[in-house]
Amino acid sequence: ELDWTREFIKDYSKYLPEDDKKNTVQFCQLLVNFKAGEFEAALKNANSIELNSSFYKIEIRSFIMLIYFELGYYDEGIDLALTFKKFLSGNRELSAFQKDTYTAFTACYMELCNYKGNHDIELLSYAEEIFEVNPSIGLKDWLAEKIEVNRSDK
């Protein structure tokens, strides 16, 4: 499935508009590499994307946070989450829904990182609570998976 996706990106990227082709291809490769568990390659893709739209500003920062978590860089993930939170609160281009969605994601993510760093079960409970009270939380599937995996490791 991932090989097919990689070939599709390679074969059909030539049909993308030139003005955003590089970003679109890098973003697609980021998603494929992330799904494949190739986190270093995904990070390289993320770092080569120009943050020239609200979409990329949100998605790339979010995926870098996920990559940091997957690589065990919890402190770096928290640092990025804090700057992302400031970005969200100060950004006038984003809707209130986008801000709420990703602010909740960031709060839950930070509790997961804190839990992984400290193994304090209370922090995992905080993450679960944030997740449960925010039905439109960003990156919901990833958060649900991480909460479940860590809950079963208790």
XYZ file of C-alpha atoms in Angstrom:
154
model
C 0.000 0.000 0.000
C 2.759 2.475 0.898
C 4.842 1.469 -2.112
C 1.859 2.122 -4.348
C 1.382 5.529 -2.696
C 5.043 6.424 -3.184
C 4.793 5.514 -6.867
C 1.582 7.501 -7.241
C 3.243 10.609 -5.785
C 6.219 10.156 -8.096
C 4.117 9.532 -11.210
C 1.426 12.155 -10.742
C 3.244 15.035 -9.038
C 3.996 16.423 -12.494
C 0.314 17.377 -12.782
C 0.363 19.621 -9.716
C 0.423 23.402 -10.101
C 4.008 24.656 -10.091
C 3.455 27.298 -7.412
C 2.871 24.708 -4.649
C 4.252 21.528 -6.185
C 7.320 21.208 -3.943
C 5.309 21.687 -0.750
C 2.560 19.319 -1.829
C 4.984 16.553 -2.769
C 6.996 16.987 0.433
C 3.802 16.947 2.506
C 2.585 13.754 0.813
C 5.986 12.143 1.357
C 5.874 13.265 4.992
C 2.549 11.454 5.455
C 3.818 8.285 3.790
C 7.094 8.266 5.730
C 5.252 8.905 8.995
C 2.807 6.070 8.301
C 5.752 3.795 7.445
C 7.427 4.617 10.763
C 10.292 6.353 8.974
C 10.283 9.272 11.367
C 13.698 10.718 10.522
C 12.728 10.853 6.833
C 9.357 12.378 7.766
C 11.143 15.033 9.814
C 13.364 15.830 6.846
C 10.244 16.213 4.668
C 8.627 18.476 7.261
C 11.678 20.690 7.489
C 11.771 21.199 3.723
C 8.203 22.518 3.503
C 7.788 26.262 3.225
C 5.232 27.434 5.791
C 3.491 29.764 3.367
C -0.128 29.069 4.352
C -2.156 28.500 7.502
C -2.647 24.893 6.450
C 1.080 24.172 6.350
C 1.753 26.189 9.507
C -0.697 24.031 11.458
C -0.087 20.661 9.839
C 3.699 20.768 9.769
C 4.038 21.911 13.365
C 1.562 19.223 14.434
C 3.390 16.488 12.547
C 6.770 17.555 13.890
C 5.270 17.223 17.366
C 4.074 13.701 16.527
C 7.486 12.807 15.131
C 9.239 14.086 18.251
C 6.931 11.930 20.361
C 7.535 8.847 18.241
C 11.306 9.385 18.466
C 11.120 9.844 22.236
C 12.052 13.541 22.124
C 9.494 14.475 24.773
C 11.194 17.661 26.013
C 11.584 18.936 22.465
C 7.946 18.049 21.816
C 6.827 20.069 24.825
C 8.950 23.028 23.733
C 7.401 22.938 20.266
C 3.922 22.510 21.750
C 4.402 25.643 23.848
C 5.425 27.715 20.820
C 2.579 26.183 18.800
C 0.137 27.182 21.530
C 1.394 30.788 21.325
C 1.117 30.675 17.535
C -2.490 29.486 17.771
C -3.564 32.111 20.284
C -1.974 34.983 18.373
C -2.942 33.989 14.837
C -5.738 36.031 13.268
C -5.982 33.904 10.109
C -7.334 30.875 11.956
C -10.964 30.318 12.848
C -12.027 29.869 16.459
C -12.752 26.219 15.634
C -9.213 25.642 14.320
C -7.724 27.331 17.370
C -9.873 25.280 19.764
C -9.197 22.027 17.916
C -5.422 22.400 17.944
C -5.215 24.021 21.378
C -6.945 20.943 22.797
C -4.611 18.702 20.791
C -1.608 20.605 22.145
C -2.807 20.334 25.751
C -3.418 16.585 25.434
C -0.108 16.096 23.630
C 1.805 17.921 26.363
C 0.270 15.719 29.059
C 1.252 12.612 27.075
C 4.824 13.903 26.751
C 4.934 14.697 30.461
C 3.617 11.225 31.236
C 6.241 9.571 29.027
C 8.977 11.616 30.697
C 7.810 11.129 34.286
C 5.582 8.014 34.227
C 3.194 9.782 36.595
C -0.149 8.075 36.031
C -1.992 11.263 36.949
C -0.582 12.948 33.836
C -2.003 10.204 31.642
C -5.367 10.738 33.354
C -5.150 14.454 32.496
C -4.481 13.570 28.866
C -7.484 11.226 28.845
C -9.692 13.899 30.374
C -8.658 16.521 27.802
C -9.274 13.982 25.046
C -12.724 13.019 26.335
C -14.075 16.559 26.836
C -12.979 17.778 23.397
C -14.940 15.879 20.731
C -13.318 17.810 17.869
C -9.748 17.565 19.108
C -7.049 17.668 16.432
C -5.299 14.466 15.315
C -7.844 12.449 17.263
C -6.885 9.000 15.941
C -3.220 9.432 16.841
C -4.070 10.694 20.329
C -6.552 7.864 20.898
C -3.918 5.306 19.909
C -1.257 6.799 22.191
C -3.624 7.066 25.152
C -4.740 3.456 24.667
C -1.182 2.129 24.312
C -0.035 3.976 27.422
C -3.137 3.009 29.389
C -2.439 -0.665 28.687
C 1.202 -0.178 29.782
C 0.174 1.118 33.226
